[in-house]
Short mmCIF file of C-alpha atoms in Angstrom, two decimals:
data_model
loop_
_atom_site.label_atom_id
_atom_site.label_comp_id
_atom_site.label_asym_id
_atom_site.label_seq_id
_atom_site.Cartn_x
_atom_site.Cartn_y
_atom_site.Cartn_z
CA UNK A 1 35.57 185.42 42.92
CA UNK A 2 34.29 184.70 39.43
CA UNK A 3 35.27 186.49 36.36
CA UNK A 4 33.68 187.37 33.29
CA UNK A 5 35.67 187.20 29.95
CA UNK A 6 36.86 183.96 31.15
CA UNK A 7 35.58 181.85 28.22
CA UNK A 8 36.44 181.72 24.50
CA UNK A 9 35.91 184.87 23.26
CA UNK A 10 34.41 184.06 19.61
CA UNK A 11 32.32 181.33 21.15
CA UNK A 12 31.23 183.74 24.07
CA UNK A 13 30.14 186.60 21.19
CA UNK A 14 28.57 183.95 18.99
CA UNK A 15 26.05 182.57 22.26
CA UNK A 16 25.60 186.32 23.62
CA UNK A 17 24.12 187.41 20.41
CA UNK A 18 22.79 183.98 19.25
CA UNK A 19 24.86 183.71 16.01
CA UNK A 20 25.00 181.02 15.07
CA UNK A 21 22.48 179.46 16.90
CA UNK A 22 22.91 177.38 19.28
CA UNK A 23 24.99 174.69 19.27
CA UNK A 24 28.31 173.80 17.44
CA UNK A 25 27.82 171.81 13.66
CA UNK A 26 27.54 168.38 13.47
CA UNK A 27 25.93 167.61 17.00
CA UNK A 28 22.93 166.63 17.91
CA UNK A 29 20.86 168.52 21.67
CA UNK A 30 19.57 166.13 24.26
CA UNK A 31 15.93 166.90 23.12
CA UNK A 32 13.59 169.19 21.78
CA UNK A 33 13.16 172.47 22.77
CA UNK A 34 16.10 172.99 24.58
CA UNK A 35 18.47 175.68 24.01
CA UNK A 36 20.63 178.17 25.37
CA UNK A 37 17.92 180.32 26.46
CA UNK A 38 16.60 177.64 28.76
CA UNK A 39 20.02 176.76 29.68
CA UNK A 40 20.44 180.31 30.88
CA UNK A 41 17.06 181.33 32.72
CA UNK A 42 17.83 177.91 34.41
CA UNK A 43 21.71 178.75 35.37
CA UNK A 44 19.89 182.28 36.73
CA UNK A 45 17.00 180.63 38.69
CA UNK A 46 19.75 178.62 40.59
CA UNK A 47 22.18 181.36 41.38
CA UNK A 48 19.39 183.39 42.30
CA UNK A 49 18.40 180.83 44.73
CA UNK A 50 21.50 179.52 45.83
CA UNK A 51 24.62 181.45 44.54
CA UNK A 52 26.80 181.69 41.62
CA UNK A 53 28.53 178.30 42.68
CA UNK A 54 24.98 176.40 42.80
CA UNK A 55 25.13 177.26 38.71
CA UNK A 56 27.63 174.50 38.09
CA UNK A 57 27.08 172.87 34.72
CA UNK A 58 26.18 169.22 36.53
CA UNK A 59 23.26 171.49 38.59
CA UNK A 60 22.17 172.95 35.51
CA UNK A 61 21.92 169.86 33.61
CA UNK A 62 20.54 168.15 36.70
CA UNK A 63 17.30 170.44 36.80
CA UNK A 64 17.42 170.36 32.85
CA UNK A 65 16.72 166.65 33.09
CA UNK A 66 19.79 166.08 30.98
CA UNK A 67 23.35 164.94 31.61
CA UNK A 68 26.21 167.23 31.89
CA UNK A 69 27.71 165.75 28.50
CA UNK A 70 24.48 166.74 26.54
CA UNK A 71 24.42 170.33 28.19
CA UNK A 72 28.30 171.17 26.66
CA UNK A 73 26.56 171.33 23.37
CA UNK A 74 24.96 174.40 23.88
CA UNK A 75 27.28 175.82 26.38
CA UNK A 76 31.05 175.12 25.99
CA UNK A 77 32.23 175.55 30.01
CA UNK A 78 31.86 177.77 33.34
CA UNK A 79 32.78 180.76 31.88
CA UNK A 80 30.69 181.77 29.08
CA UNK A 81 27.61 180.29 30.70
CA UNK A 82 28.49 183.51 33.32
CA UNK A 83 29.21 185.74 30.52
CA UNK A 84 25.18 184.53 29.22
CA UNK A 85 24.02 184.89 32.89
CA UNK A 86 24.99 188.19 33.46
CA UNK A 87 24.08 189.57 29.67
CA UNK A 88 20.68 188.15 30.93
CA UNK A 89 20.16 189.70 33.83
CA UNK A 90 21.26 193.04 32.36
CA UNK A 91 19.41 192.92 29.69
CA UNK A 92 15.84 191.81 31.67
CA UNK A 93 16.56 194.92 33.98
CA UNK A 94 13.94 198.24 34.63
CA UNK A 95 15.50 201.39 33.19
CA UNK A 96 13.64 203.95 35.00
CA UNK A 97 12.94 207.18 32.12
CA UNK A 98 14.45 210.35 34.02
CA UNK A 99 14.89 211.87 30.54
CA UNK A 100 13.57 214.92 31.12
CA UNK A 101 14.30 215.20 35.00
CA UNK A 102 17.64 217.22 36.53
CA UNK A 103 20.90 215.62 36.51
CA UNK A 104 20.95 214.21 40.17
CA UNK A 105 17.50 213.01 39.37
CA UNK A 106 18.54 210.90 36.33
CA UNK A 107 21.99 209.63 38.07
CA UNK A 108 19.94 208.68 41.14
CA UNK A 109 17.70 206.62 39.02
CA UNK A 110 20.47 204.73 37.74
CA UNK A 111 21.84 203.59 41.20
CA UNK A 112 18.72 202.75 42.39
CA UNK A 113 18.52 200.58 39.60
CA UNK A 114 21.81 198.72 40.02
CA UNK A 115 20.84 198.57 43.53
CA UNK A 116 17.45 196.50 42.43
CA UNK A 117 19.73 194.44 39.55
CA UNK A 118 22.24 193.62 42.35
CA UNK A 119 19.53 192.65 45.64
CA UNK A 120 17.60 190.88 43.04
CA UNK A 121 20.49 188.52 41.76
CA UNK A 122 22.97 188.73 44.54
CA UNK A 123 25.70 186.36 43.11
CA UNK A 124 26.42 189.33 40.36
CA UNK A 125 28.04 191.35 43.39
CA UNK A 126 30.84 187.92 43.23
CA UNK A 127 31.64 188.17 39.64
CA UNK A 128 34.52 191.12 38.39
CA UNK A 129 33.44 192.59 35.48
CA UNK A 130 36.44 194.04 34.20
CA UNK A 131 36.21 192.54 30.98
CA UNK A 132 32.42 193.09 30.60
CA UNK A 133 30.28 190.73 29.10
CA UNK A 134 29.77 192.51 25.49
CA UNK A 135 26.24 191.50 24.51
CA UNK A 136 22.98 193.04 24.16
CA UNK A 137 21.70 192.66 27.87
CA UNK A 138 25.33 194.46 28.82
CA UNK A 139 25.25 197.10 25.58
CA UNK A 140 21.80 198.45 26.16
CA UNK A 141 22.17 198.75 30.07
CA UNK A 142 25.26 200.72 28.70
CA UNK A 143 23.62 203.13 26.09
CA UNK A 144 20.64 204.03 28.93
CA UNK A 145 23.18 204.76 31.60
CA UNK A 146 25.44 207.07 29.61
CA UNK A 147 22.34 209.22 28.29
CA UNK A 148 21.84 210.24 31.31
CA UNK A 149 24.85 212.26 31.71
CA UNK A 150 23.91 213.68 28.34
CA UNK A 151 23.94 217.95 28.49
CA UNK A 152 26.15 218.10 31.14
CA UNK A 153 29.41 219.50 29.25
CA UNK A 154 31.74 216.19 30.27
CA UNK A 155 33.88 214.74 27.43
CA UNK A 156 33.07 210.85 26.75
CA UNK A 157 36.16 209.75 28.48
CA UNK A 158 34.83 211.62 31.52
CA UNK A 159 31.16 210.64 31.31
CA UNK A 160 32.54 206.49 31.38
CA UNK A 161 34.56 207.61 34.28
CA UNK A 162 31.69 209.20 36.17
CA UNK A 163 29.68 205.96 35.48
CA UNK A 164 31.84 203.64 36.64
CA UNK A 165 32.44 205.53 39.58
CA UNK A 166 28.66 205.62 40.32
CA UNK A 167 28.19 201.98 39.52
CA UNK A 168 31.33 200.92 41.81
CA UNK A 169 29.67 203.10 44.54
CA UNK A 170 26.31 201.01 44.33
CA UNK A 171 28.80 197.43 44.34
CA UNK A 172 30.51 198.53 47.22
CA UNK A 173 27.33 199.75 49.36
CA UNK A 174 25.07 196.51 48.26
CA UNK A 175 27.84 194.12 48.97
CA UNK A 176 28.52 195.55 52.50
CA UNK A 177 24.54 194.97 52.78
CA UNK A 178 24.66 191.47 51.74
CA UNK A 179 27.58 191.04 54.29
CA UNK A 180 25.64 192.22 57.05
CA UNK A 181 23.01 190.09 56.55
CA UNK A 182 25.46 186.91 56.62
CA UNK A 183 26.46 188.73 59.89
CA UNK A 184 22.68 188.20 60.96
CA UNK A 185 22.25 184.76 59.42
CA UNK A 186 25.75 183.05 60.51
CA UNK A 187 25.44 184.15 64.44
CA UNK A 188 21.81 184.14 64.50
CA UNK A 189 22.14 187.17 66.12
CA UNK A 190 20.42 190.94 64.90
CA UNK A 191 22.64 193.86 65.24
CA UNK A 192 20.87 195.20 67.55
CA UNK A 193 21.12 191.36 70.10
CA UNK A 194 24.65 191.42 69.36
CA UNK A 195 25.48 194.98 70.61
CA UNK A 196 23.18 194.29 73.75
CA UNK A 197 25.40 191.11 74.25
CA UNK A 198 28.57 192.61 73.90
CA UNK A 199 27.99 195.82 75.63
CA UNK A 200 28.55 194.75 79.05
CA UNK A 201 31.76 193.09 77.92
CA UNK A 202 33.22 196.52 76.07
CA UNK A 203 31.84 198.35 79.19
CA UNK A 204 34.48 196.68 81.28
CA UNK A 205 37.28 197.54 79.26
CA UNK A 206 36.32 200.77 76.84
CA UNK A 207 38.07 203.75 78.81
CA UNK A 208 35.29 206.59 77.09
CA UNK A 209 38.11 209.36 78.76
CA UNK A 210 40.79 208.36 77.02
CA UNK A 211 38.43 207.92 73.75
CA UNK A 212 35.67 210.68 73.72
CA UNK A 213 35.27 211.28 70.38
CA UNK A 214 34.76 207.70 69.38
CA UNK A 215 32.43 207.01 72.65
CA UNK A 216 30.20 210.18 71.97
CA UNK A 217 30.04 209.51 67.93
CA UNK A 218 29.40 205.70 68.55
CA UNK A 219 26.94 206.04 71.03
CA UNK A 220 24.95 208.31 68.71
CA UNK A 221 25.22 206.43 65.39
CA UNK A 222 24.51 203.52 67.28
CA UNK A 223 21.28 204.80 68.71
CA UNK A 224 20.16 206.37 65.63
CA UNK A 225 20.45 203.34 63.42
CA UNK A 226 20.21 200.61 66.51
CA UNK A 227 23.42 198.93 65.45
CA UNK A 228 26.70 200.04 64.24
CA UNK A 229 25.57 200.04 60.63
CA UNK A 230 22.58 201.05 58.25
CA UNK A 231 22.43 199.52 54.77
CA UNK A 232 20.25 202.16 53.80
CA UNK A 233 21.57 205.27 55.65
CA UNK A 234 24.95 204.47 53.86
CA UNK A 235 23.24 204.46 50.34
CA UNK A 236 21.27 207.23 50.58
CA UNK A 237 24.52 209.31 52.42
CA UNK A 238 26.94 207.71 50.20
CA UNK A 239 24.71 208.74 47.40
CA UNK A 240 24.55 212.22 48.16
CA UNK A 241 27.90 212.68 48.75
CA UNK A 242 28.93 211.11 45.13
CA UNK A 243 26.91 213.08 43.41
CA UNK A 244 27.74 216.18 45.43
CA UNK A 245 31.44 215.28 43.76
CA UNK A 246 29.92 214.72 40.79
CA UNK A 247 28.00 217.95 40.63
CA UNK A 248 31.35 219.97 41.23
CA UNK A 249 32.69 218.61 37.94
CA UNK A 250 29.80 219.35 36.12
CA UNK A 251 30.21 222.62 37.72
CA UNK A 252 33.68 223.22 36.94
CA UNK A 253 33.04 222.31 33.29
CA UNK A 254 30.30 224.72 32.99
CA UNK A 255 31.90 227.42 34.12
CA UNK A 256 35.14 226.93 31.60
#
């Protein structure tokens, strides 16, 4: 797994808020016109496509048209071009308005969309963001998210807790999603082919006496999501549920 915060951290906040622009003194770019914004929509366009490792500087400079040499001028390494990636990303997504909506309503919004941010550029589910890229795209994703626990009587410390547990609910749920459909891809198989290919073979040695409980709650979470898992049952249930949690905080802190 990739990391952010892995670069230079003076060069990283110089490129993520363009100061200076855009390359270092003294050198001259590979040719007109390019910069670190094309370097960066670029870098996206070929994760997007192909994942994070597919945004190798050589690939990059490859569908620039330039060599790998000429593409360190504007971007010093690996890392901060994934710092610049991810600011990007952040920064191009939708913040649905829930202003004036209930609490759930507005929270709700925000997962769903993560959830978009995260199917739409898969390879940011493979990047730990512990030390989060700090620049505009990241900051203003920030500032939206936390106003919409605004009125709800939690102290700041609480309200970044409550995020992050929100947002780390979403990571978890969408990556489980993207490893299902690997699942699919890698044995060429549905869910739903692979259970009818297997059942005979569990039938032979599953004792449903000895287990009941796991035969009669299998059988019916099987049959009502034809496989053993539901990307989107999870979400929506998971969802609930952490706001349910959520909601007895908020609860708690009103009544105190």
């Amino acid at each position: 797994m990739e990391r952010s915060g892995a670069g230079d951290p003076a060069r990283t906040l110089e490129l993520l808020w363009r100061r200076p622009e855009v390359r270092a003194p003294g050198k001259r770019g590979p040719r007109s016109g390019l910069g670190v914004d094309a370097v960066v929509a670029t870098a996206v366009q070929l994760a997007d496509a192909e994942g994070l490792a597919a945004a190798s500087m050589r690939r990059v400079a490859q569908a620039l048209g330039v060599t790998a040499m000429s593409l360190y001028t504007y971007v010093p390494g690996k890392g901060e071009l994934i710092d610049l990636m991810l600011d990007a990303v952040h920064g191009a997504m939708v913040h649905t308005d829930r202003a004036e909506q209930p609490w759930r309503e507005r929270l709700a919004a925000v997962a769903d969309d993560n959830r978009a941010l995260l199917e739409g550029h898969p390879w940011v589910v493979d990047v730990s963001m512990l030390r989060p890229p700090l620049g505009p795209g990241f900051m203003a994703k920030y500032e939206h998210e936390l106003r919409a626990f605004a009125g709800l009587g939690l102290d700041d410390v609480e309200v970044d807790a409550a995020l992050t547990y929100l947002l780390s609910f979403v990571q978890g749920v969408v990556r489980a999603a993207m490893e299902a459909r690997r699942s699919r891809v890698d044995t060429a198989l549905s869910d739903a082919q692979w259970w009818a290919a297997n059942a005979p073979l569990l039938a032979r040695v599953f004792d449903a006496d000895r287990y009941p409980t796991a035969a009669r709650v299998g059988a019916a979470a099987g049959a009502a999501h034809d496989g053993a898992y539901s990307p989107e049952h999870m979400y929506r249930f998971g969802l609930e549920r952490v706001l349910d949690g959520l909601g007895a905080m908020i609860s708690r802190r009103g009544a105190s």
